[in-house]
Tab-separated table of C-alpha atoms in Angstrom:
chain	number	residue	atom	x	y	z
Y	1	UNK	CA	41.118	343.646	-40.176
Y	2	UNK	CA	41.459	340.626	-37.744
Y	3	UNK	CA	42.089	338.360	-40.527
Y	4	UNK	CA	44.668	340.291	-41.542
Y	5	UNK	CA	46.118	340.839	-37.706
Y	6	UNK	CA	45.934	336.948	-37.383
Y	7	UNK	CA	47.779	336.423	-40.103
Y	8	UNK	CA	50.348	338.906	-39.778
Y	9	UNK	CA	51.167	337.907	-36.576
Y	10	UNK	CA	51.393	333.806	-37.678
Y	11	UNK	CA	53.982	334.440	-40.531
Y	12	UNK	CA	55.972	336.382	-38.437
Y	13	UNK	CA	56.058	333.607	-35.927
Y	14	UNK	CA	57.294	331.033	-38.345
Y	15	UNK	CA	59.922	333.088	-39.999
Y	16	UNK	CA	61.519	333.349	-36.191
Y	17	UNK	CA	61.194	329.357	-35.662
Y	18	UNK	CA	64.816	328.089	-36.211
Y	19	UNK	CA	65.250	325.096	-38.538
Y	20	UNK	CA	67.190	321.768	-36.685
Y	21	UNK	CA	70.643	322.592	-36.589
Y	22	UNK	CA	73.012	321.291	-39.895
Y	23	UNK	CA	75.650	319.660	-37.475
Y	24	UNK	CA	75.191	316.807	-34.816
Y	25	UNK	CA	76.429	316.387	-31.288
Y	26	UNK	CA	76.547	313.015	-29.532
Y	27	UNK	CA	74.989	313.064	-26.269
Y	28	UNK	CA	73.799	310.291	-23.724
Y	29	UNK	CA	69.782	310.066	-24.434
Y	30	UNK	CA	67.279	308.041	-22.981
Y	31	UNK	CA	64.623	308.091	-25.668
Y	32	UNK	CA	60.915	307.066	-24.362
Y	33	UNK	CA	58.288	305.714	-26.679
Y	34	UNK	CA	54.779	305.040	-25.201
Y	35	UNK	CA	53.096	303.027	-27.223
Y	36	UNK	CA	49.455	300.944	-27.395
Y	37	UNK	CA	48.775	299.213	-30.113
Y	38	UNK	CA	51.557	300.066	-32.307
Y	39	UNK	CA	52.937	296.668	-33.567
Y	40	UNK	CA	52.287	298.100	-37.069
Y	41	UNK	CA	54.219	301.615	-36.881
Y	42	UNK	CA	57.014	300.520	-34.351
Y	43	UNK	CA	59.157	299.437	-37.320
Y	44	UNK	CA	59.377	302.431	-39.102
Y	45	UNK	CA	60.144	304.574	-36.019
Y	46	UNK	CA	62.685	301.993	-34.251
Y	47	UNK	CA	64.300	301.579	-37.615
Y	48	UNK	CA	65.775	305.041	-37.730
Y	49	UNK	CA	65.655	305.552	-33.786
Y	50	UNK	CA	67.407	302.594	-32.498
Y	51	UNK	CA	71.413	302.449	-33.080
Y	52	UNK	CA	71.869	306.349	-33.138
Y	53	UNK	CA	74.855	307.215	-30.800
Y	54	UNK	CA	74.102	307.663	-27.548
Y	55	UNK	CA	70.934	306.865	-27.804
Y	56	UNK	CA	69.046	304.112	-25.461
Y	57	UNK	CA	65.625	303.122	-26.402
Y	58	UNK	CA	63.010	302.364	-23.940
Y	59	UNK	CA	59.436	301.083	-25.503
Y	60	UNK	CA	56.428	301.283	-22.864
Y	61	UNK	CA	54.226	298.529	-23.933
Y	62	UNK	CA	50.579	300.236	-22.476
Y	63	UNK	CA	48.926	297.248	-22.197
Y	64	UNK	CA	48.469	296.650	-25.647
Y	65	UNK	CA	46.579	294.253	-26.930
Y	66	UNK	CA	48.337	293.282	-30.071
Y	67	UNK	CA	52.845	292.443	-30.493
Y	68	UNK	CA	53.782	295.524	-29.958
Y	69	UNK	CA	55.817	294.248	-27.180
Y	70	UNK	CA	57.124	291.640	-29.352
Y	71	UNK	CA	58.112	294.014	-31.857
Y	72	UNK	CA	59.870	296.786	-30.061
Y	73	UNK	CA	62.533	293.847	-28.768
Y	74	UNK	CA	62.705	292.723	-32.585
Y	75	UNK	CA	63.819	295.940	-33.343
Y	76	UNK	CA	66.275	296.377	-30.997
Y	77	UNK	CA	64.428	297.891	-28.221
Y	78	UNK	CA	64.266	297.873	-24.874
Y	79	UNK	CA	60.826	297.046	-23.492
Y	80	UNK	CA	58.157	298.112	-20.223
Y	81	UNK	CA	55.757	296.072	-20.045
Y	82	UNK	CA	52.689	298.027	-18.028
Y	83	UNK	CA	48.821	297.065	-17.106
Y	84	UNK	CA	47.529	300.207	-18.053
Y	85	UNK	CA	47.504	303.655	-15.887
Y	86	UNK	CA	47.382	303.901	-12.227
Y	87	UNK	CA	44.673	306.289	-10.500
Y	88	UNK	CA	44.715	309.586	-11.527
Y	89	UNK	CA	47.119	308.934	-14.370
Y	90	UNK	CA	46.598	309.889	-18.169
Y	91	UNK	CA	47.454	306.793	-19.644
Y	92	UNK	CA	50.217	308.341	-22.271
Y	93	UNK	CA	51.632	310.526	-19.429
Y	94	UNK	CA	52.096	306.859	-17.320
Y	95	UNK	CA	53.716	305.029	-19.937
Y	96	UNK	CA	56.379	307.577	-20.238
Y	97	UNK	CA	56.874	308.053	-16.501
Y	98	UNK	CA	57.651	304.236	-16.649
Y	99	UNK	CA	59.623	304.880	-19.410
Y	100	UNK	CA	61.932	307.368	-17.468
Y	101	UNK	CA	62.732	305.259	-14.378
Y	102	UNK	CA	64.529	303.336	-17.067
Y	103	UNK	CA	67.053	305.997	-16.820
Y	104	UNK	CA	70.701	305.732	-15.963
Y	105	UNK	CA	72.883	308.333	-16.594
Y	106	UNK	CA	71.330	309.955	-19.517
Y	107	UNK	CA	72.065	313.289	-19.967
Y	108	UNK	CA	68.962	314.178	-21.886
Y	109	UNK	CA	65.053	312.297	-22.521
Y	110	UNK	CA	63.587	312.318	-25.578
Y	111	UNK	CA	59.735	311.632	-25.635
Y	112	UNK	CA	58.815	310.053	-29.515
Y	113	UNK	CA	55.418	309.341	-30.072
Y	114	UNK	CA	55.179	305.200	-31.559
Y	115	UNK	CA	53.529	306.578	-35.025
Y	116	UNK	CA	56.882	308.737	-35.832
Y	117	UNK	CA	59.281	307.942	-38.514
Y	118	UNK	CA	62.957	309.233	-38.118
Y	119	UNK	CA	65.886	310.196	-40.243
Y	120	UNK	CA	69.006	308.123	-38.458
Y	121	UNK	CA	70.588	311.682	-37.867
Y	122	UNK	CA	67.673	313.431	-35.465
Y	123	UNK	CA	68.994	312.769	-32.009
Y	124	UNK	CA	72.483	314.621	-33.059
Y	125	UNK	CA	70.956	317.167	-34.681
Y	126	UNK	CA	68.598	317.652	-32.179
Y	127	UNK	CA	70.895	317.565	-29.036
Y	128	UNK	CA	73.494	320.446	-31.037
Y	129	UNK	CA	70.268	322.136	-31.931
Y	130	UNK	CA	69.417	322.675	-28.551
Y	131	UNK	CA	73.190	323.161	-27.305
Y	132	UNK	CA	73.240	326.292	-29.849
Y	133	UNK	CA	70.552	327.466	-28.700
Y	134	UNK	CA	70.990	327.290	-25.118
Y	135	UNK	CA	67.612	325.310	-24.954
Y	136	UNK	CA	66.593	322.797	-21.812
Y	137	UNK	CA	63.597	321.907	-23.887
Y	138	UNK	CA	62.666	321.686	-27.552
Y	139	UNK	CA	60.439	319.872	-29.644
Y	140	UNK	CA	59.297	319.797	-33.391
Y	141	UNK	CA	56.333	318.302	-34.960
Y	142	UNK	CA	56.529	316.249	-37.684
Y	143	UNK	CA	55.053	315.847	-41.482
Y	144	UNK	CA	52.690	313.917	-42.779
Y	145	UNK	CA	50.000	313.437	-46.021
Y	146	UNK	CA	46.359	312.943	-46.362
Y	147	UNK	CA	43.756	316.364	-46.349
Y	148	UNK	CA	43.729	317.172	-42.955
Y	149	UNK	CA	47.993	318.492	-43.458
Y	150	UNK	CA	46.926	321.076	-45.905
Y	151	UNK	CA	43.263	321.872	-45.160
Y	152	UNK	CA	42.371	321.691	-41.439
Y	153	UNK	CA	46.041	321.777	-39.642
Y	154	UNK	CA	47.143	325.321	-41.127
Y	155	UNK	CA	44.187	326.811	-39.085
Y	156	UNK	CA	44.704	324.602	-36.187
Y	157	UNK	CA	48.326	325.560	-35.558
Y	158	UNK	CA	47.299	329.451	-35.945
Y	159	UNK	CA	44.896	328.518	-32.696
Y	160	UNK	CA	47.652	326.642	-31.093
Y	161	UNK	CA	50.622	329.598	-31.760
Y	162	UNK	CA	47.968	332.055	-30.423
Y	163	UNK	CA	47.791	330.333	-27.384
Y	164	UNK	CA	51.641	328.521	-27.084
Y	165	UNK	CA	53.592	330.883	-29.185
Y	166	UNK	CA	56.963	329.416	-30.529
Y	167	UNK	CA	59.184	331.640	-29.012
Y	168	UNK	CA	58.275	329.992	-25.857
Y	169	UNK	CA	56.985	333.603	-24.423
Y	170	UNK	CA	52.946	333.136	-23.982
Y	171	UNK	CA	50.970	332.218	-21.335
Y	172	UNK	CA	52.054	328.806	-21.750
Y	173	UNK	CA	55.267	327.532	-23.374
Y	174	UNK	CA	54.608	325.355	-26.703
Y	175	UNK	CA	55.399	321.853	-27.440
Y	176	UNK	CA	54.511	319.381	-29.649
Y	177	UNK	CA	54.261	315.345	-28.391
Y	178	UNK	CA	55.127	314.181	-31.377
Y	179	UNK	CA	59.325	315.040	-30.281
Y	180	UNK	CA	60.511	316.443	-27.259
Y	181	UNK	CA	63.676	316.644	-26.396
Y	182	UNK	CA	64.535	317.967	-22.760
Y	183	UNK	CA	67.577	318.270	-20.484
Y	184	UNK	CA	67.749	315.681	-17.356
Y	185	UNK	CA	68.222	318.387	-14.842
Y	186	UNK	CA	65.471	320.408	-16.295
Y	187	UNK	CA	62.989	317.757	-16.793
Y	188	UNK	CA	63.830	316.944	-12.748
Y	189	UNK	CA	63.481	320.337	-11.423
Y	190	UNK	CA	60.624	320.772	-13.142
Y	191	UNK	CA	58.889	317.878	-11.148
Y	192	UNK	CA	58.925	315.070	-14.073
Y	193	UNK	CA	56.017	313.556	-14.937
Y	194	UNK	CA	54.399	313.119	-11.622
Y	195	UNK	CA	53.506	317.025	-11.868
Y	196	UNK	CA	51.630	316.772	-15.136
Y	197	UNK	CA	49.995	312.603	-13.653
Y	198	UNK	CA	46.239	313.475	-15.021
Y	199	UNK	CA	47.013	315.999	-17.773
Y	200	UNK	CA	45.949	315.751	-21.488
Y	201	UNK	CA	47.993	318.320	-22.846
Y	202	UNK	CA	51.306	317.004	-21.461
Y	203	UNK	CA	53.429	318.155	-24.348
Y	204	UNK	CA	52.387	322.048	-23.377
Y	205	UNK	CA	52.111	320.881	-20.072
Y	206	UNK	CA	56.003	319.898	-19.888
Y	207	UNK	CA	57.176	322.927	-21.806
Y	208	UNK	CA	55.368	325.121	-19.622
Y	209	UNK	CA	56.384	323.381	-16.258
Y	210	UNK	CA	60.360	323.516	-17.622
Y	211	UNK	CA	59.988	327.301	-18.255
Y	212	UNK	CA	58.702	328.089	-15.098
Y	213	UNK	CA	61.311	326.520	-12.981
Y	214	UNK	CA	64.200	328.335	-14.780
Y	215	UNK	CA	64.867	326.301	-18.023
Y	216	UNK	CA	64.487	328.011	-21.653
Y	217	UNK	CA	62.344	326.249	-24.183
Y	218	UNK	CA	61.910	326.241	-28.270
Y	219	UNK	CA	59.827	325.277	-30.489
Y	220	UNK	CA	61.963	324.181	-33.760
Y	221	UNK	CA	61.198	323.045	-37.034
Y	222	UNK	CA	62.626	319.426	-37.688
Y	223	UNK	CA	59.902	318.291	-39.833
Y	224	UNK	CA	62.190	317.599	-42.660
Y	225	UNK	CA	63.631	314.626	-40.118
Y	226	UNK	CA	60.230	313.232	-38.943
Y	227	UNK	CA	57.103	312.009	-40.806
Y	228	UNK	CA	53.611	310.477	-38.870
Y	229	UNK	CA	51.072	308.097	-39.943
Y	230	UNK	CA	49.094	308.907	-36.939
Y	231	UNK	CA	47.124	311.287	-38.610
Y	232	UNK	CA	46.699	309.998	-42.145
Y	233	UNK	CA	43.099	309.970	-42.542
Y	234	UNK	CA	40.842	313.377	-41.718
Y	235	UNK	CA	38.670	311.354	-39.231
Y	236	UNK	CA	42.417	310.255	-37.983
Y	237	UNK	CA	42.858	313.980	-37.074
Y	238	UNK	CA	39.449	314.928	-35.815
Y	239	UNK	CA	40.085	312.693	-33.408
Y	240	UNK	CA	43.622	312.866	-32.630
Y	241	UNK	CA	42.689	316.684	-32.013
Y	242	UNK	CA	39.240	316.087	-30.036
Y	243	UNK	CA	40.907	313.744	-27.263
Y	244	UNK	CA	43.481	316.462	-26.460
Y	245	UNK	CA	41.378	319.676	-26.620
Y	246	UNK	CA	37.948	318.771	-25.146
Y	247	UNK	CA	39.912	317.696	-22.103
Y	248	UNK	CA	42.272	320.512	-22.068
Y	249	UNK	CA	39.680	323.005	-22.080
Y	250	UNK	CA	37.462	320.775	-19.314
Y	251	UNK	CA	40.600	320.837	-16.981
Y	252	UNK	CA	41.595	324.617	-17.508
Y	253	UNK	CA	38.057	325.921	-17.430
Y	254	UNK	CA	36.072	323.367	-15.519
Y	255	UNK	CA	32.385	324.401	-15.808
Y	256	UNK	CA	32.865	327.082	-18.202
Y	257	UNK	CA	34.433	324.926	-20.956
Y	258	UNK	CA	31.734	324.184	-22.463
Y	259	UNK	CA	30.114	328.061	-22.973
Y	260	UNK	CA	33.873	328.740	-23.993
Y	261	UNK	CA	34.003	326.403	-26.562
Y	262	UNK	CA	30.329	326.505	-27.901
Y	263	UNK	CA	31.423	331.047	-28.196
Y	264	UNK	CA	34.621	330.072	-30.114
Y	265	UNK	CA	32.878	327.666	-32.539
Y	266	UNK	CA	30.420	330.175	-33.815
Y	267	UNK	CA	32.855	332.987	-33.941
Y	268	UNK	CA	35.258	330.594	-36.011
Y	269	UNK	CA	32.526	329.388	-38.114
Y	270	UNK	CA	31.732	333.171	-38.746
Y	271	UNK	CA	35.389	333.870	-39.271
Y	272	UNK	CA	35.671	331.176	-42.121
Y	273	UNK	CA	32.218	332.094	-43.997
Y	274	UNK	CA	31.743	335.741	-44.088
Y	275	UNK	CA	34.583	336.183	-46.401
Y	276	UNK	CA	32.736	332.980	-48.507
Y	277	UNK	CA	29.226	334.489	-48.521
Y	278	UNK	CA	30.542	338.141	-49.347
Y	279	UNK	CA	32.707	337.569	-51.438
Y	280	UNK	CA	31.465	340.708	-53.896
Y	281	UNK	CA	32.994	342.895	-50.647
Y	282	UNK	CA	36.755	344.247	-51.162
Y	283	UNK	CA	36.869	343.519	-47.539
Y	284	UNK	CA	36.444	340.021	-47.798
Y	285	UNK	CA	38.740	339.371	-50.634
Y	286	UNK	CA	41.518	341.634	-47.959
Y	287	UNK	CA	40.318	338.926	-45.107
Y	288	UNK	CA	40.297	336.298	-47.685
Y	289	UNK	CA	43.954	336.930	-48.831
Y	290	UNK	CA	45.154	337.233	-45.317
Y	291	UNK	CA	43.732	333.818	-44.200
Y	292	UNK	CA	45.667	332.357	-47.295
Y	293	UNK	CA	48.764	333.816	-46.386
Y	294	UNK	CA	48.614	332.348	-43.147
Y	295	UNK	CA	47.295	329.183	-44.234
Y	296	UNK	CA	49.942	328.984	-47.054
Y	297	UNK	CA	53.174	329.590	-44.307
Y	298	UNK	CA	52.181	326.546	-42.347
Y	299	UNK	CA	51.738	324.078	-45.503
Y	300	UNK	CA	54.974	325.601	-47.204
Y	301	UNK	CA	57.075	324.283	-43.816
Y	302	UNK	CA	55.169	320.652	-44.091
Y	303	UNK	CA	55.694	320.047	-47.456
Y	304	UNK	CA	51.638	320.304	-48.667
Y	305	UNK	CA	50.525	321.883	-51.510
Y	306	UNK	CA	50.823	325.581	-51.493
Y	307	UNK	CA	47.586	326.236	-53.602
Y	308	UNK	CA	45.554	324.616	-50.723
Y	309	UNK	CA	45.825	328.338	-49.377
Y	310	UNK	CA	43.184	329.186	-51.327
Y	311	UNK	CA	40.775	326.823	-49.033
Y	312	UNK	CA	41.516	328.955	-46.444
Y	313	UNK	CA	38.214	330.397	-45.093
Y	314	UNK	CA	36.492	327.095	-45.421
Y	315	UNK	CA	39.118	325.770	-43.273
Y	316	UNK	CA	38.824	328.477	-40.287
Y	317	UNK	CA	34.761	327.308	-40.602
Y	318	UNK	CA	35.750	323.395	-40.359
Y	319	UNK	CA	37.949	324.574	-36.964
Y	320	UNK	CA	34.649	326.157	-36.197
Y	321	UNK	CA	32.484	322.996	-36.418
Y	322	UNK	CA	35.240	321.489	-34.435
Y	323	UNK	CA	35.102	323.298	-31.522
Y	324	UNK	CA	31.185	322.932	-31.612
Y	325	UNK	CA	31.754	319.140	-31.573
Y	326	UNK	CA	34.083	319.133	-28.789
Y	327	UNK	CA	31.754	321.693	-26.924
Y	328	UNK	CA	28.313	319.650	-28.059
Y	329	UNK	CA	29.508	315.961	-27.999
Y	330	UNK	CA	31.059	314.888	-24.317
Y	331	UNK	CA	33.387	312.646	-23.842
Y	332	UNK	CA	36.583	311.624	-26.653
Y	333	UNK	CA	37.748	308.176	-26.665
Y	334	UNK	CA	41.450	307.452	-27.673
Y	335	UNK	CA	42.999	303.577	-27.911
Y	336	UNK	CA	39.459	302.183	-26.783
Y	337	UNK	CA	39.979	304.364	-23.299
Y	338	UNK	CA	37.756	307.345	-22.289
Y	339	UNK	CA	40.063	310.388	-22.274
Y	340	UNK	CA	37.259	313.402	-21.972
């Protein structure tokens, strides 16, 4: 029966996420790329990103320790050069607070993770998305390819749509770092970047923060327009996942994070094997079918295989090892810095 509420409940929250609009609008944007490391995936991203109209690109160079610096200007870019975050900083949330006092009269800021690739129509289509919809804030994630897309994300985003639903509505408002687009006035009134300083879930953190001072925020889908390489490889994702929820959990629940997380392992490693080990019950092949059809919405809208579906339950009891690492293992390390 919960497999089956779960599921419900997921589908019908992707059939209500709009798609990027058809038409583009030309708007001033200040678009804001922190980046460490990232002399190899700059290209691809700047490529597409740089000479869109309107658009001004600022790279934060986070005291990389490779060209990336060198790179970004190559491209076209405009560059920050930083030493790494100040006290009390999260070091992606510094590089794009630099990034913003950059600004001049933009009208909107666009936050682009460096690993990104981008059709050379996103900004337009993106600003006239959000002018149809009335939006101060939205943000997409993007595609990608390797296992992780089609086994362990589909799970993942029913976790993250439980807790950030799309409709902006839920306890906290969603968004997704890998594109957010947000109006100057809101991102201001909201307090910037200085109100989310130490935070590891900025992206939720923003969304959240623009919502509660007034401004309306969606989640869209604009994955057709944006591909990443930063999460390629399943270890890739483990640990692109790890160094934002251990820490997100640690600063919402503080002593109790780690109970929380070791209760929601085992129930999610329950979740994904019961249907598995009895799988002669016509109540497991109902909870079975249900995680599928979940599982199945999510890879449909990425472009993954569809008959990964059937993977399902094993993929609800990966989530639940997950959680038991995060809970059992202190401490996630991201771009050689401690971020847990």
């Amino acid at each position: 029966m919960l497999s089956t509420l779960r599921s419900a409940r997921n589908v019908a929250q992707w059939k209500h996420v709009p798609m990027v609009s058809e038409s583009s609008k030309t708007a001033s944007v200040l678009a804001v790329v922190p980046a460490r490391d990232e002399e190899a995936t700059l290209p691809s991203l700047l490529t597409g990103l740089v000479g869109q109209a309107g658009v001004r690109v600022v790279v934060v160079d986070d005291a990389s320790g490779d060209a990336t610096a060198a790179v970004a200007r190559a491209h076209g870019a405009e560059v920050v050069e930083s030493a790494g975050p100040a006290e009390g900083w999260a070091g992606k949330v510094h590089a794009m607070h630099l990034g913003v006092q950059e600004l001049r009269d933009e009208e909107w800021l666009l936050f682009v993770d460096a690993d990104m690739t981008c059709s050379p129509d996103l900004v337009g289509r993106l600003v006239a998305t959000a002018s149809e919809l009335g939006a101060d804030l939205i943000s997409s994630s993007g595609r990608g390819t390797g296992p992780a897309w089609w086994f362990l994300l589909p799970a993942f985003n029913t976790l993250v749509f439980e807790g950030s639903p799309p409709d902006g509505k839920g306890p906290t408002a969603l968004a997704v770092g890998h594109c957010i687009l947000v109006r100057r006035a809101a991102f201001e009134k909201a307090g910037g970047w200085e109100a989310l300083a130490g935070d590891h879930a900025d992206d939720v953190g923003l969304a959240t923060l623009v919502r509660g001072t007034g401004g309306f925020v969606r989640f869209v889908d604009a994955s057709m327009l944006l591909t990443t390489s930063g999460l390629d490889t399943f270890g890739d994702t483990w640990r692109s996942l790890r160094k934002s929820i251990q820490p997100a959990f640690r600063d919402m629940f503080g002593a109790k994070a780690r109970p929380l997380l070791i209760a929601a392992g085992l129930l999610h490693l329950a979740y994904g094997l019961v249907p598995v080990l009895r799988w002669r019950s016509p109540w497991s092949w109902l909870a079975w079918s249900a995680q599928a059809a979940s599982h199945r919405e999510y890879v449909k809208r990425v472009g993954q295989p569809e008959a990964s579906a059937v993977l399902a339950p094993l993929a609800w009891a990966t989530i639940g090892v997950f959680l038991l690492d995060c809970a059992l293992r202190p401490g996630a390390r991201w771009k050689d810095r401690r971020v847990g």
